[in-house]
Amino acid sequence: MIRAINVSKHYPGGRNVLQEIDLHLPKGQMAFLTGPSGAGKSTLLKLIARIETVSRGTLLLDGQDLAKLKRRHIPQLRRQLGIVFQDHKLLADRSVFANVALTLQVAGVRRAHIKSRVRAALDQVGLSGREQDSPLSLSGGEQQRVGIARAIVHSPKVLIADEPTGNLDPQLSSEIMDLFRNLNRHGMTLLIATHDLGQVERLDCPVYALQHGRLQNQEARP
Ligand code: ADP
Ligand code: ADP
């Protein structure tokens, strides 16, 4: 589902922040991307989401070469992908419902469909009945659940998450990771960047470890 072949990345005028990355994440797998701050985790996720473009090498998402993707096809690509951020990026002046509905509205989905899909997504993250609440009235863990509902509301094949538990205590982190595990059991492919090694050990998924822009284990540890 995600395949990187000899991928390098440098930002304009900068040194390489990713070097010769080879990675293969098969359909239906959940894996972690670990490494200290600055190792290049966010950059790799941004390449996968086509927020940034590779400098060298080939990056395939579901068989599609992201470098050859025409600009007008990027929205189509994004529909196959869900993205979860550490800081949720929720809109504070909108309800939980509106936050989750946003991507579907932008995609032009019909209102009746939006309603049922938002409900289903909130149900999946354990927030049924919280549609009309303000994000500000929710705890940190609940806010992150809204962020996840928003990322999965369009039923993406792949979910990428950048430090999704970075601001949460161990108990809430476990709940969020178990939620990811559950999505994975239902067939979703997930790549989760984290430096929470406790969770990585607990969940027993393949681990891609980045250090100074290089993968330490080109073959992920099973
Ligand atoms: P991580 O997510 O592992 O903390 P990042 O991918 O955010 O790592 O950063 C890797 C390196 O790339 C860091 O040295 C960072 O300063 C640099 N970097 C990240 N984004 C940019 C950018 N937009 N422009 C220039 N350098 C960047
Ligand atoms: P993270 O470690 O989670 O990537 P950062 O605080 O490093 O978060 O980065 C926040 C944002 O700033 C990201 O979009 C990243 O790409 C960008 N960024 C990081 N380092 C640099 C840099 N040296 N120059 C420009 N942008 C950067």
Coordinates of C-alpha atoms and ligand atoms in Angstrom, one line a residue:
M1 CA 0.0 0.0 0.0
I2 CA 2.9 2.3 0.8
R3 CA 6.2 1.6 -0.9
A4 CA 9.3 3.8 -0.8
I5 CA 12.2 3.0 -3.0
N6 CA 15.5 4.8 -2.3
V7 CA 13.6 7.9 -1.3
S8 CA 15.6 11.0 -0.3
K9 CA 14.3 14.4 0.6
H10 CA 15.9 17.8 1.1
Y11 CA 14.1 21.0 1.7
P12 CA 15.0 23.9 -0.6
G13 CA 18.6 25.0 0.2
G14 CA 18.9 22.4 3.0
R15 CA 20.7 19.1 3.6
N16 CA 19.0 15.8 3.2
V17 CA 16.5 15.2 5.9
L18 CA 15.7 11.7 4.5
Q19 CA 18.3 9.5 2.9
E20 CA 17.7 6.4 0.8
I21 CA 14.6 5.2 2.5
D22 CA 13.3 1.8 1.5
L23 CA 10.0 0.9 3.1
H24 CA 7.1 -1.4 2.3
L25 CA 3.9 -1.3 4.2
P26 CA 1.5 -3.9 2.8
K27 CA -2.2 -3.4 2.6
G28 CA -3.9 -4.1 6.0
Q29 CA -0.8 -3.7 8.1
M30 CA -0.2 -1.3 11.0
A31 CA 3.3 -0.1 11.6
F32 CA 5.2 2.4 13.7
L33 CA 7.6 5.1 12.6
T34 CA 9.9 5.9 15.4
G35 CA 13.0 8.1 16.0
P36 CA 14.0 11.1 18.0
S37 CA 12.8 14.6 17.2
G38 CA 14.2 15.8 13.9
A39 CA 14.8 12.3 12.6
G40 CA 12.5 13.0 9.6
K41 CA 9.2 11.3 10.7
S42 CA 6.9 14.2 9.9
T43 CA 8.7 14.7 6.6
L44 CA 8.2 11.1 5.5
L45 CA 4.5 11.4 6.4
K46 CA 4.2 14.6 4.4
L47 CA 5.7 12.9 1.4
I48 CA 3.1 10.1 1.7
A49 CA 0.3 12.7 1.9
R50 CA 1.9 14.6 -1.0
I51 CA 2.2 17.7 1.2
E52 CA 5.9 17.6 0.2
T53 CA 7.4 15.9 -2.8
V54 CA 10.4 13.5 -2.9
S55 CA 13.8 14.9 -4.0
R56 CA 15.0 11.5 -5.3
G57 CA 13.7 8.0 -5.5
T58 CA 10.2 6.6 -5.9
L59 CA 7.2 6.7 -3.5
L60 CA 4.2 4.7 -4.3
L61 CA 0.8 4.9 -2.6
D62 CA -1.5 2.1 -3.7
G63 CA 0.6 1.6 -6.7
Q64 CA 0.5 5.2 -7.8
D65 CA 3.8 7.1 -8.2
L66 CA 3.3 10.2 -6.2
A67 CA 5.9 12.2 -8.2
K68 CA 3.9 11.6 -11.4
L69 CA 0.6 12.6 -9.9
K70 CA -1.0 15.5 -11.7
R71 CA -1.9 18.4 -9.4
R72 CA -5.6 17.9 -10.3
H73 CA -5.4 14.4 -9.0
I74 CA -4.2 15.3 -5.6
P75 CA -7.7 15.6 -4.1
Q76 CA -8.5 12.1 -5.3
L77 CA -5.3 10.8 -3.6
R78 CA -6.2 12.6 -0.4
R79 CA -9.5 10.8 -0.4
Q80 CA -7.7 7.5 0.0
L81 CA -5.8 8.9 2.9
G82 CA -6.6 10.0 6.5
I83 CA -4.3 12.2 8.5
V84 CA -4.2 12.6 12.3
F85 CA -2.1 15.3 13.8
Q86 CA -0.7 15.6 17.4
D87 CA -2.5 18.9 18.0
H88 CA -5.8 17.8 16.5
K89 CA -6.2 21.1 14.5
L90 CA -9.8 21.2 15.5
L91 CA -11.9 24.4 14.8
A92 CA -12.8 25.7 18.2
D93 CA -15.8 27.7 17.1
R94 CA -17.5 24.8 15.4
S95 CA -19.3 21.8 16.9
V96 CA -17.8 18.3 17.0
F97 CA -20.2 17.4 14.2
A98 CA -19.1 20.3 12.0
N99 CA -15.4 19.5 12.6
V100 CA -15.8 15.9 11.5
A101 CA -18.2 16.8 8.6
L102 CA -15.8 19.3 7.1
T103 CA -13.9 17.1 4.7
L104 CA -17.1 15.6 3.4
Q105 CA -18.6 19.0 2.8
V106 CA -15.5 20.1 0.9
A107 CA -15.7 16.9 -1.2
G108 CA -19.3 17.8 -2.0
V109 CA -21.0 14.8 -0.3
R110 CA -24.8 15.0 0.1
R111 CA -26.1 16.2 3.4
A112 CA -28.0 13.0 4.3
H113 CA -24.9 11.0 3.6
I114 CA -22.8 13.4 5.7
K115 CA -25.0 13.0 8.7
S116 CA -24.9 9.2 8.7
R117 CA -21.2 9.0 8.0
V118 CA -20.3 11.5 10.7
R119 CA -22.4 9.5 13.2
A120 CA -20.7 6.3 12.1
A121 CA -17.2 7.9 12.5
L122 CA -18.0 9.3 16.0
D123 CA -19.4 5.9 17.0
Q124 CA -16.2 4.2 15.9
V125 CA -14.1 6.5 18.1
G126 CA -16.5 6.2 21.1
L127 CA -18.0 9.7 20.9
S128 CA -21.6 8.9 20.0
G129 CA -24.0 11.6 21.2
R130 CA -21.3 14.3 21.4
E131 CA -22.1 15.8 18.0
Q132 CA -23.3 19.2 19.3
D133 CA -20.5 19.7 21.9
S134 CA -17.8 22.3 21.4
P135 CA -14.3 20.8 21.0
L136 CA -13.3 23.1 23.9
S137 CA -15.6 21.2 26.3
L138 CA -13.8 17.9 25.5
S139 CA -10.8 16.4 27.3
G140 CA -7.5 16.1 25.4
G141 CA -8.1 12.4 24.7
E142 CA -11.6 13.2 23.5
Q143 CA -10.3 15.9 21.2
Q144 CA -7.9 13.5 19.7
R145 CA -10.8 11.1 19.1
V146 CA -12.6 13.8 17.2
G147 CA -9.4 14.3 15.1
I148 CA -9.4 10.6 14.4
A149 CA -13.1 10.6 13.5
R150 CA -12.4 13.5 11.1
A151 CA -9.6 11.5 9.5
I152 CA -11.6 8.3 9.0
V153 CA -15.0 9.8 8.1
H154 CA -14.4 9.4 4.4
S155 CA -13.3 5.7 4.9
P156 CA -9.7 6.1 3.7
K157 CA -7.7 3.0 2.9
V158 CA -4.6 4.4 4.7
L159 CA -4.3 6.4 7.9
I160 CA -1.1 8.2 8.8
A161 CA -0.7 9.8 12.2
D162 CA 2.0 12.2 13.4
E163 CA 2.6 11.8 17.1
P164 CA -1.1 11.2 17.8
T165 CA -0.5 10.6 21.5
G166 CA 2.2 13.3 22.0
N167 CA 0.1 15.3 24.4
L168 CA -1.7 12.5 26.2
D169 CA -0.9 10.6 29.4
P170 CA -0.2 6.8 29.2
Q171 CA -3.7 5.7 29.9
L172 CA -5.2 7.9 27.2
S173 CA -2.4 7.0 24.8
S174 CA -3.2 3.3 25.2
E175 CA -6.8 4.0 24.4
I176 CA -6.0 5.9 21.3
M177 CA -3.5 3.3 20.1
D178 CA -6.1 0.5 20.8
L179 CA -8.5 2.5 18.7
F180 CA -6.0 2.5 15.8
R181 CA -5.5 -1.2 16.4
N182 CA -9.2 -1.7 16.0
L183 CA -9.3 0.3 12.8
N184 CA -6.5 -2.0 11.6
R185 CA -8.5 -5.1 12.5
H186 CA -11.2 -3.7 10.2
G187 CA -8.8 -3.6 7.3
M188 CA -7.2 -0.2 7.4
T189 CA -3.5 0.3 6.7
L190 CA -1.8 2.5 9.3
L191 CA 1.5 4.2 9.7
I192 CA 1.9 5.9 13.0
A193 CA 4.9 8.2 13.9
T194 CA 5.6 8.2 17.6
H195 CA 8.4 8.4 20.1
D196 CA 6.3 6.7 22.7
L197 CA 8.3 3.5 22.9
G198 CA 6.1 2.1 25.6
Q199 CA 3.2 1.9 23.2
V200 CA 5.4 0.6 20.4
E201 CA 6.4 -2.3 22.7
R202 CA 2.9 -2.9 23.9
L203 CA 1.3 -3.2 20.5
D204 CA 3.8 -5.4 18.8
C205 CA 3.6 -4.0 15.3
P206 CA 6.4 -3.7 12.7
V207 CA 8.7 -0.8 13.5
Y208 CA 10.5 1.5 11.1
A209 CA 13.2 3.4 13.1
L210 CA 14.5 6.6 11.7
Q211 CA 17.7 8.2 12.8
H212 CA 19.2 11.3 11.2
G213 CA 17.0 10.7 8.1
R214 CA 18.0 7.1 7.7
L215 CA 16.1 3.9 8.4
Q216 CA 18.0 1.8 10.9
N217 CA 16.3 -1.4 9.9
Q218 CA 15.5 -1.4 6.2
E219 CA 13.6 -4.6 6.8
A220 CA 11.0 -3.7 9.5
R221 CA 11.2 -5.9 12.6
P222 CA 8.1 -8.1 12.6
Ligands
ADP1 P1 10.5 14.6 13.1 O1 9.1 14.5 12.7 O2 11.1 13.3 13.2 O3 10.7 15.4 14.3 P2 10.9 16.4 10.8 O4 10.5 15.6 9.6 O5 9.9 17.3 11.4 O6 11.3 15.3 11.9 O7 12.2 17.2 10.6 C1 13.4 16.6 10.1 C2 14.4 17.7 9.8 O8 13.9 18.4 8.7 C3 14.6 18.6 10.9 O9 16.0 19.0 10.9 C4 13.7 19.8 10.5 O10 14.3 21.0 11.1 C5 13.8 19.8 9.0 N1 12.6 20.4 8.4 C6 11.3 20.0 8.6 N2 10.5 20.7 7.9 C7 11.2 21.6 7.2 C8 10.9 22.6 6.2 N3 9.7 22.8 5.8 N4 12.0 23.3 5.8 C9 13.2 23.1 6.1 N5 13.6 22.1 7.0 C10 12.6 21.4 7.5
ADP2 P1 7.4 18.0 14.3 O1 8.6 17.6 15.1 O2 6.1 17.3 14.8 O3 7.6 17.8 12.8 P2 8.0 20.7 14.3 O4 7.7 21.7 15.4 O5 9.4 20.3 14.1 O6 7.0 19.5 14.5 O7 7.5 21.4 12.9 C1 6.4 22.1 12.8 C2 6.2 22.6 11.4 O8 7.4 23.4 11.0 C3 6.2 21.4 10.4 O9 5.3 21.7 9.4 C4 7.6 21.4 9.8 O10 7.7 20.9 8.5 C5 8.0 22.8 9.9 N1 9.5 23.0 10.1 C6 10.2 22.2 11.0 N2 11.5 22.6 11.0 C7 11.6 23.6 10.0 C8 12.6 24.3 9.5 N3 13.9 24.2 9.9 N4 12.4 25.3 8.6 C9 11.1 25.4 8.2 N5 10.1 24.7 8.6 C10 10.3 23.8 9.5

